[in-house]
CSV table of C-alpha atoms and ligand atoms in Angstrom, one decimal:
chain,number,residue,atom,x,y,z
A,966,MET,CA,0.0,0.0,0.0
A,967,ASN,CA,1.3,3.5,-0.9
A,968,ARG,CA,2.2,5.7,2.0
A,969,ILE,CA,1.1,9.2,2.7
A,970,PHE,CA,2.7,11.8,5.0
A,971,SER,CA,1.1,15.1,5.8
A,972,GLY,CA,0.9,17.5,8.6
A,973,VAL,CA,-0.5,20.7,10.0
A,974,GLN,CA,1.3,23.3,12.2
A,975,PRO,CA,0.1,23.8,15.7
A,976,THR,CA,0.1,27.6,15.4
A,977,GLY,CA,-3.4,28.1,16.7
A,978,GLY,CA,-6.8,28.9,15.3
A,979,LEU,CA,-7.4,26.1,12.7
A,980,HIS,CA,-9.7,27.4,10.0
A,981,LEU,CA,-11.9,26.4,7.2
A,982,GLY,CA,-8.9,26.5,4.7
A,983,ASN,CA,-7.0,24.0,6.9
A,984,TYR,CA,-10.1,21.8,7.0
A,985,LEU,CA,-11.1,21.9,3.3
A,986,GLY,CA,-7.5,22.1,1.9
A,987,ALA,CA,-6.0,19.4,4.2
A,988,ILE,CA,-7.8,17.7,7.1
A,989,ARG,CA,-11.0,16.7,5.3
A,990,ASN,CA,-8.8,15.0,2.7
A,991,PHE,CA,-6.9,13.1,5.4
A,992,VAL,CA,-10.1,11.3,6.2
A,993,THR,CA,-10.9,10.2,2.7
A,994,LEU,CA,-7.3,9.1,2.0
A,995,GLN,CA,-7.2,6.7,5.0
A,996,ASP,CA,-9.3,4.2,3.0
A,997,SER,CA,-6.7,3.8,0.2
A,998,TYR,CA,-3.3,4.6,1.7
A,999,HIS,CA,-1.2,3.9,4.8
A,1000,CYS,CA,-1.4,7.4,6.3
A,1001,ILE,CA,0.9,9.2,8.7
A,1002,TYR,CA,-0.5,12.5,10.0
A,1003,CYS,CA,1.8,14.6,12.0
A,1004,VAL,CA,1.3,17.7,14.1
A,1005,VAL,CA,4.4,19.5,12.9
A,1006,ASP,CA,5.5,21.3,16.1
A,1007,LEU,CA,9.1,21.6,14.9
A,1008,HIS,CA,7.8,23.6,11.9
A,1009,ALA,CA,5.7,25.8,14.2
A,1010,VAL,CA,8.7,27.1,16.2
A,1011,THR,CA,10.3,28.5,13.0
A,1012,THR,CA,8.4,31.6,14.3
A,1013,TRP,CA,8.2,32.3,18.0
A,1014,GLN,CA,5.5,30.3,19.8
A,1015,ASP,CA,4.3,30.8,23.4
A,1016,PRO,CA,5.3,27.5,25.1
A,1017,ALA,CA,1.9,27.0,26.9
A,1018,ALA,CA,0.0,27.9,23.7
A,1019,LEU,CA,2.1,25.5,21.6
A,1020,LYS,CA,1.1,22.6,23.9
A,1021,ALA,CA,-2.6,23.6,23.7
A,1022,ASN,CA,-2.4,24.1,19.9
A,1023,THR,CA,-0.7,20.7,19.5
A,1024,ARG,CA,-3.7,19.1,21.2
A,1025,GLU,CA,-6.1,21.3,19.1
A,1026,VAL,CA,-4.7,20.0,15.8
A,1027,THR,CA,-4.8,16.4,17.1
A,1028,ALA,CA,-8.4,17.0,18.2
A,1029,ALA,CA,-9.2,18.4,14.7
A,1030,TYR,CA,-7.8,15.2,13.0
A,1031,LEU,CA,-9.8,13.0,15.3
A,1032,ALA,CA,-13.0,15.1,15.2
A,1033,ALA,CA,-12.9,15.2,11.4
A,1034,GLY,CA,-12.8,11.4,11.4
A,1035,VAL,CA,-9.2,10.4,11.1
A,1036,ASP,CA,-8.9,6.9,12.7
A,1037,PRO,CA,-5.9,6.7,15.1
A,1038,GLU,CA,-5.9,2.9,14.7
A,1039,ARG,CA,-5.6,2.8,10.9
A,1040,CYS,CA,-3.5,6.0,10.7
A,1041,ILE,CA,-0.5,7.1,12.7
A,1042,ILE,CA,-1.1,10.4,14.5
A,1043,PHE,CA,1.7,12.0,16.4
A,1044,ASN,CA,3.6,15.2,17.0
A,1045,GLN,CA,6.9,15.7,15.2
A,1046,SER,CA,9.1,16.6,18.1
A,1047,GLN,CA,8.5,13.2,19.7
A,1048,VAL,CA,10.4,11.5,16.9
A,1049,GLY,CA,13.9,12.9,16.9
A,1050,GLU,CA,14.7,11.4,13.5
A,1051,HIS,CA,12.9,14.2,11.8
A,1052,ALA,CA,15.4,16.8,13.0
A,1053,GLU,CA,18.4,14.4,12.3
A,1054,LEU,CA,17.4,13.8,8.7
A,1055,ALA,CA,16.6,17.5,8.2
A,1056,TRP,CA,20.2,18.2,9.1
A,1057,ILE,CA,21.5,15.9,6.5
A,1058,PHE,CA,19.2,17.5,4.0
A,1059,ASN,CA,20.5,20.9,5.0
A,1060,CYS,CA,23.7,19.6,3.6
A,1061,VAL,CA,22.1,18.3,0.4
A,1062,ALA,CA,19.8,21.2,-0.5
A,1063,ARG,CA,21.4,24.2,-2.2
A,1064,MET,CA,21.0,27.8,-1.0
A,1065,GLY,CA,19.8,28.8,-4.5
A,1066,TRP,CA,16.9,26.3,-4.2
A,1067,LEU,CA,15.8,27.7,-0.9
A,1068,ASN,CA,16.2,31.3,-2.1
A,1069,ARG,CA,13.5,30.6,-4.7
A,1070,MET,CA,10.9,29.5,-2.1
A,1071,THR,CA,8.0,32.0,-2.3
A,1072,GLN,CA,6.6,31.1,1.1
A,1073,PHE,CA,9.7,32.2,2.8
A,1074,LYS,CA,9.6,35.5,0.9
A,1075,GLU,CA,6.0,36.0,1.9
A,1076,LYS,CA,6.5,35.0,5.5
A,1077,ALA,CA,9.8,36.9,6.1
A,1078,GLY,CA,8.6,39.9,4.1
A,1079,LYS,CA,10.7,42.9,4.5
A,1080,HIS,CA,12.3,41.5,7.6
A,1081,ARG,CA,14.3,38.8,5.9
A,1082,GLU,CA,17.5,39.5,7.9
A,1083,ASN,CA,15.5,39.0,11.1
A,1084,ALA,CA,13.8,35.8,10.1
A,1085,SER,CA,15.0,32.6,11.8
A,1086,VAL,CA,17.4,30.2,10.1
A,1087,GLY,CA,14.7,27.6,10.7
A,1088,LEU,CA,12.1,29.5,8.7
A,1089,PHE,CA,14.6,29.6,5.8
A,1090,ALA,CA,15.4,25.9,6.1
A,1091,TYR,CA,11.7,24.9,6.7
A,1092,PRO,CA,11.4,23.1,3.3
A,1093,ASN,CA,14.4,20.9,4.2
A,1094,LEU,CA,12.6,19.7,7.3
A,1095,MET,CA,9.4,19.2,5.3
A,1096,ALA,CA,11.5,17.0,2.9
A,1097,ALA,CA,12.8,15.0,5.9
A,1098,ASP,CA,9.3,14.5,7.3
A,1099,ILE,CA,8.2,12.9,4.1
A,1100,LEU,CA,11.2,11.0,3.1
A,1101,LEU,CA,11.8,9.6,6.7
A,1102,TYR,CA,8.9,7.3,6.0
A,1103,LYS,CA,9.6,6.9,2.3
A,1104,ALA,CA,6.2,8.4,1.7
A,1105,THR,CA,5.1,8.1,-2.0
A,1106,HIS,CA,2.2,10.6,-1.9
A,1107,VAL,CA,1.7,13.9,-0.1
A,1108,PRO,CA,-1.7,15.6,0.1
A,1109,VAL,CA,-1.1,19.4,0.1
A,1110,GLY,CA,-3.0,22.6,-0.6
A,1111,ASP,CA,-1.6,24.2,-3.7
A,1112,ASP,CA,0.4,26.7,-1.6
A,1113,GLN,CA,2.7,23.8,-0.7
A,1114,LYS,CA,3.4,22.6,-4.2
A,1115,GLN,CA,6.7,24.4,-4.5
A,1116,HIS,CA,7.9,22.8,-1.2
A,1117,LEU,CA,7.0,19.4,-2.5
A,1118,GLU,CA,9.0,20.0,-5.7
A,1119,LEU,CA,12.0,20.8,-3.5
A,1120,THR,CA,11.4,17.5,-1.7
A,1121,ARG,CA,11.6,15.7,-5.0
A,1122,ASP,CA,14.8,17.6,-5.9
A,1123,ILE,CA,16.4,16.7,-2.5
A,1124,ALA,CA,15.5,13.0,-2.9
A,1125,GLN,CA,17.0,13.0,-6.4
A,1126,LYS,CA,20.2,14.8,-5.4
A,1127,PHE,CA,20.7,12.5,-2.4
A,1128,ASN,CA,20.2,9.5,-4.6
A,1129,ASN,CA,22.6,10.9,-7.2
A,1130,ASP,CA,25.2,12.1,-4.7
A,1131,PHE,CA,25.5,8.8,-3.1
A,1132,GLY,CA,24.8,6.6,-6.1
A,1133,VAL,CA,21.8,4.9,-4.6
A,1134,ASP,CA,18.1,4.4,-5.4
A,1135,PHE,CA,17.0,5.0,-1.8
A,1136,PHE,CA,14.4,7.8,-1.6
A,1137,PRO,CA,11.2,7.6,-3.6
A,1138,ILE,CA,10.3,10.6,-5.7
A,1139,CYS,CA,6.9,11.5,-4.1
A,1140,GLU,CA,3.8,12.8,-5.9
A,1141,PRO,CA,1.5,15.6,-4.7
A,1142,LEU,CA,-2.1,14.8,-4.2
A,1143,ILE,CA,-4.1,18.1,-4.8
A,1144,LEU,CA,-7.6,17.1,-4.0
A,1145,GLY,CA,-11.1,18.6,-3.8
A,1146,SER,CA,-12.5,21.7,-5.3
A,1147,ALA,CA,-11.3,24.1,-2.5
A,1148,THR,CA,-7.6,23.6,-2.6
A,1149,ARG,CA,-7.2,27.3,-1.9
A,1150,VAL,CA,-9.7,29.0,0.4
A,1151,MET,CA,-9.3,32.7,0.4
A,1152,SER,CA,-9.8,35.3,3.1
A,1153,LEU,CA,-13.4,36.4,3.7
A,1154,ARG,CA,-12.1,40.0,3.8
A,1155,ASP,CA,-9.9,39.9,0.7
A,1156,GLY,CA,-10.5,37.3,-2.0
A,1157,LYS,CA,-7.0,37.7,-3.3
A,1158,SER,CA,-5.2,36.5,-0.2
A,1159,LYS,CA,-5.4,33.1,1.3
A,1160,MET,CA,-7.4,32.4,4.4
A,1161,SER,CA,-4.7,32.1,7.0
A,1162,LYS,CA,-4.2,31.7,10.8
A,1163,SER,CA,-1.8,34.6,10.9
A,1164,ASP,CA,-4.2,37.2,9.3
A,1165,PRO,CA,-4.7,39.8,12.0
A,1166,SER,CA,-8.5,40.0,11.3
A,1167,ASP,CA,-10.6,37.3,12.9
A,1168,TYR,CA,-13.3,38.1,10.3
A,1169,SER,CA,-11.0,36.9,7.5
A,1170,ARG,CA,-11.5,33.3,8.5
A,1171,ILE,CA,-13.9,30.8,9.9
A,1172,ALA,CA,-12.3,28.9,12.7
A,1173,MET,CA,-13.0,25.1,13.0
A,1174,THR,CA,-14.3,25.7,16.5
A,1175,ASP,CA,-16.4,28.8,15.8
A,1176,GLU,CA,-20.0,28.6,17.2
A,1177,ALA,CA,-23.0,29.0,14.9
A,1178,ASP,CA,-23.4,32.7,15.8
A,1179,ALA,CA,-19.8,33.5,14.9
A,1180,ILE,CA,-20.0,31.6,11.6
A,1181,ALA,CA,-23.2,33.5,10.7
A,1182,GLN,CA,-21.7,36.9,11.6
A,1183,LYS,CA,-18.5,36.3,9.7
A,1184,ILE,CA,-20.3,35.1,6.6
A,1185,ARG,CA,-22.7,38.1,6.8
A,1186,LYS,CA,-19.8,40.5,7.0
A,1187,ALA,CA,-17.8,38.7,4.2
A,1188,LYS,CA,-16.9,41.0,1.4
A,1189,THR,CA,-18.9,40.4,-1.8
A,1190,ASP,CA,-20.0,42.5,-4.8
A,1191,PRO,CA,-23.4,43.8,-5.8
A,1192,ASP,CA,-23.9,41.5,-8.8
A,1193,PRO,CA,-26.1,38.3,-8.6
A,1194,LEU,CA,-24.6,34.9,-9.1
A,1195,PRO,CA,-24.3,33.9,-12.7
A,1196,GLY,CA,-25.5,30.6,-14.2
A,1197,PRO,CA,-23.3,27.5,-15.0
A,1198,GLU,CA,-22.5,28.9,-18.4
A,1199,ALA,CA,-20.1,31.3,-16.7
A,1200,LEU,CA,-17.8,28.4,-16.0
A,1201,GLY,CA,-15.0,27.3,-18.3
A,1202,PRO,CA,-15.0,23.9,-20.2
A,1203,ASP,CA,-13.1,22.4,-17.2
A,1204,GLY,CA,-16.0,23.3,-14.9
A,1205,GLU,CA,-13.9,25.9,-13.0
A,1206,VAL,CA,-14.3,29.7,-12.9
A,1207,PRO,CA,-12.1,31.2,-15.7
A,1208,GLU,CA,-9.1,33.2,-14.5
A,1209,ASP,CA,-10.4,36.6,-15.8
A,1210,ALA,CA,-13.8,36.1,-14.1
A,1211,ARG,CA,-12.0,35.1,-10.8
A,1212,GLY,CA,-9.9,38.2,-11.1
A,1213,ALA,CA,-13.0,40.4,-11.6
A,1214,ARG,CA,-15.0,38.9,-8.7
A,1215,PRO,CA,-12.5,37.2,-6.3
A,1216,GLU,CA,-14.7,37.3,-3.2
A,1217,ALA,CA,-17.8,36.0,-5.0
A,1218,CYS,CA,-15.7,33.1,-6.4
A,1219,ASN,CA,-14.3,32.3,-3.0
A,1220,LEU,CA,-17.8,32.0,-1.4
A,1221,LEU,CA,-19.0,30.0,-4.3
A,1222,GLY,CA,-16.0,27.7,-4.0
A,1223,ILE,CA,-16.5,27.3,-0.2
A,1224,TYR,CA,-20.1,26.4,-0.7
A,1225,ALA,CA,-19.4,23.8,-3.4
A,1226,ALA,CA,-16.6,22.3,-1.3
A,1227,LEU,CA,-18.7,22.1,1.9
A,1228,ALA,CA,-21.7,20.7,-0.1
A,1229,GLU,CA,-19.4,18.3,-1.9
A,1230,ARG,CA,-21.0,19.3,-5.2
A,1231,SER,CA,-19.6,20.7,-8.4
A,1232,LEU,CA,-19.6,24.5,-9.2
A,1233,ALA,CA,-21.9,23.8,-12.1
A,1234,GLU,CA,-24.5,22.2,-9.8
A,1235,VAL,CA,-24.3,25.0,-7.3
A,1236,LEU,CA,-24.6,27.7,-10.0
A,1237,GLY,CA,-27.5,25.8,-11.6
A,1238,GLU,CA,-29.4,26.1,-8.3
A,1239,GLN,CA,-28.3,29.5,-7.3
A,1240,GLU,CA,-28.4,31.3,-10.7
A,1241,GLY,CA,-29.6,34.9,-10.2
A,1242,ALA,CA,-29.4,34.8,-6.4
A,1243,GLN,CA,-28.2,37.9,-4.6
A,1244,PHE,CA,-25.4,37.5,-2.1
A,1245,SER,CA,-27.7,38.3,0.8
A,1246,ARG,CA,-29.6,35.1,0.1
A,1247,PHE,CA,-26.7,33.0,-0.9
A,1248,LYS,CA,-24.9,33.9,2.3
A,1249,GLU,CA,-27.9,32.6,4.3
A,1250,ASP,CA,-27.6,29.2,2.5
A,1251,LEU,CA,-23.9,29.2,3.0
A,1252,THR,CA,-24.2,29.9,6.7
A,1253,GLU,CA,-26.7,27.1,7.1
A,1254,LEU,CA,-24.4,24.7,5.3
A,1255,ALA,CA,-21.2,25.8,7.1
A,1256,VAL,CA,-22.9,25.4,10.5
A,1257,ALA,CA,-24.3,22.0,9.6
A,1258,LYS,CA,-20.8,20.8,8.5
A,1259,LEU,CA,-18.5,22.5,10.9
A,1260,GLY,CA,-20.7,22.6,14.0
A,1261,PRO,CA,-20.4,18.9,15.0
A,1262,ILE,CA,-16.7,18.9,14.2
A,1263,GLY,CA,-16.1,22.0,16.4
A,1264,ALA,CA,-18.1,20.5,19.2
A,1265,GLU,CA,-16.2,17.2,19.1
A,1266,MET,CA,-12.9,19.2,19.0
A,1267,LYS,CA,-13.8,21.0,22.2
A,1268,ARG,CA,-14.9,17.8,23.9
A,1269,LEU,CA,-11.5,16.2,23.0
A,1270,MET,CA,-9.5,19.3,24.1
A,1271,ALA,CA,-11.1,19.0,27.5
A,1272,GLU,CA,-9.5,15.5,27.8
A,1273,PRO,CA,-5.8,16.3,27.3
A,1274,ASP,CA,-4.7,12.9,28.8
A,1275,HIS,CA,-6.6,11.0,26.1
A,1276,VAL,CA,-5.2,13.2,23.3
A,1277,ASP,CA,-1.7,12.9,24.7
A,1278,ALA,CA,-2.0,9.1,24.9
A,1279,ILE,CA,-2.9,9.0,21.2
A,1280,LEU,CA,0.1,11.1,20.3
A,1281,ARG,CA,2.4,9.0,22.4
A,1282,ARG,CA,1.3,5.8,20.8
A,1283,GLY,CA,1.5,7.4,17.4
A,1284,ALA,CA,5.0,8.5,18.1
A,1285,GLU,CA,6.1,4.9,19.0
A,1286,ARG,CA,4.6,3.6,15.8
A,1287,ALA,CA,6.2,6.4,13.7
A,1288,HIS,CA,9.6,5.8,15.4
A,1289,ALA,CA,9.4,2.1,14.6
A,1290,ILE,CA,9.3,3.0,10.8
A,1291,ALA,CA,11.6,6.0,10.9
A,1292,HIS,CA,14.5,4.6,12.9
A,1293,PRO,CA,15.6,1.8,10.5
A,1294,ILE,CA,15.3,4.2,7.6
A,1295,LEU,CA,17.5,6.7,9.3
A,1296,ASP,CA,19.9,3.9,10.2
A,1297,GLU,CA,20.2,3.1,6.4
A,1298,VAL,CA,20.8,6.8,5.7
A,1299,HIS,CA,23.6,6.9,8.2
A,1300,GLU,CA,25.2,3.9,6.5
A,1301,ILE,CA,24.8,5.5,3.0
A,1302,VAL,CA,26.3,8.8,4.2
A,1303,GLY,CA,29.2,7.0,6.0
A,1304,PHE,CA,28.5,7.8,9.6
A,1305,LEU,CA,30.5,5.4,11.7
A,1306,ARG,CA,28.3,3.3,14.1
A,1307,PRO,CA,30.8,1.1,15.9
B,1828,AQP,N1,-6.4,28.9,2.8
B,1828,AQP,C1,-6.1,27.7,2.6
B,1828,AQP,N2,-6.8,27.0,1.7
B,1828,AQP,C2,-6.5,25.7,1.5
B,1828,AQP,N3,-5.6,25.0,2.2
B,1828,AQP,C3,-5.0,25.6,3.2
B,1828,AQP,N4,-4.0,25.2,4.1
B,1828,AQP,C4,-3.7,26.3,4.8
B,1828,AQP,N5,-4.4,27.4,4.5
B,1828,AQP,C5,-5.2,27.0,3.4
B,1828,AQP,C6,-3.5,23.9,4.1
B,1828,AQP,O1,-3.6,23.5,5.5
B,1828,AQP,C7,-2.5,22.6,5.7
B,1828,AQP,C8,-1.8,22.9,7.0
B,1828,AQP,O2,-1.4,24.3,7.0
B,1828,AQP,P1,-0.2,24.7,8.0
B,1828,AQP,O3,-0.9,25.1,9.2
B,1828,AQP,O4,0.8,23.6,8.2
B,1828,AQP,O5,0.5,25.9,7.3
B,1828,AQP,P2,0.0,27.1,6.5
B,1828,AQP,O6,-0.3,26.7,5.1
B,1828,AQP,O7,1.0,28.1,6.7
B,1828,AQP,O8,-1.4,27.5,7.2
B,1828,AQP,P3,-2.0,28.9,7.5
B,1828,AQP,O9,-3.3,28.7,8.1
B,1828,AQP,O10,-1.9,29.8,6.3
B,1828,AQP,O11,-1.0,29.5,8.6
B,1828,AQP,P4,-0.1,30.8,8.6
B,1828,AQP,O12,-1.0,31.9,8.7
B,1828,AQP,O13,0.8,30.6,9.8
B,1828,AQP,O14,0.7,30.8,7.3
B,1828,AQP,C9,-1.6,22.7,4.5
B,1828,AQP,O15,-1.7,21.5,3.7
B,1828,AQP,C10,-2.0,23.9,3.8
B,1828,AQP,O16,-1.8,23.7,2.4
């Protein structure tokens, strides 16, 4: 069975983008792959995290996996820092990856912004750790939102260079799995930037733990435009919104995409039903749908977060199982690289 590795950072405030772009897919994939789902706390500390909040956020991500329906028996769920091999392999990859490759990573440029000189070395080397996460388990497939595609390309480059440098055929060249119709959920306040945990406006995102009232208020305040929804003929031959139309009405397209993803229906079906609707009415339907889909997940997350011992036990058991796979693979890497193990 092919193996999947994926993860979410425990940086607090999981949102609809994390759910639709990642966590919901984790549930579907567990039927066809051997899945390893990590709470990537080593990635989280590439920007400063309050230690108490980091622990709480690690439990929050774990609770989100479980509440969404990831089965901890079939899948491995653990937090990254419990398996030291991630950091060890990342160091070796720091020595394989080239500065030029990392200099091209757009996410570092976005996150470091104008303060590049003040960004942590960890933030710069983040993609090498991501490559280590994946290759430590020889994962063949990685489900990612399309913002992570570039990092995955780098993982493939690192695997290839390692294999070439040492004359081995050791690491697989993994494939991205970009799934679902909402691979990029945009901010509710600005349809041109992605919904993100770090956006200062709480109204830019729907949190996975938001109550019905908060969801309704955020959708009501979401930016739209005065035009009604078009019919399905507005879609391109691929069933997607054409680029120019998306550029002209980014917020409208975003809400439409969210609706279709939550309803698990095509854009054509939704537009067929909603043609001519004003956004005031469409927003009511979207609110009802979002509350119905997210409400039970948010409630279960809260229940689980109130039981930290149970969550911690799942992470501990997952870490043991992850370690059992990772350790022999790292041993082989040591042998290939030439580290003496007398
Ligand atoms: N807006 C989004 N639409 C679709 N997928 C998304 N993901 C994140 N935002 C969206 C996907 O969620 C997974 C976990 O993300 P992460 O927490 O590890 O990192 P991130 O992409 O940096 O998440 P955020 O929420 O945007 O956090 P900040 O604000 O810290 O940058 C990934 O698979 C990601 O694609």
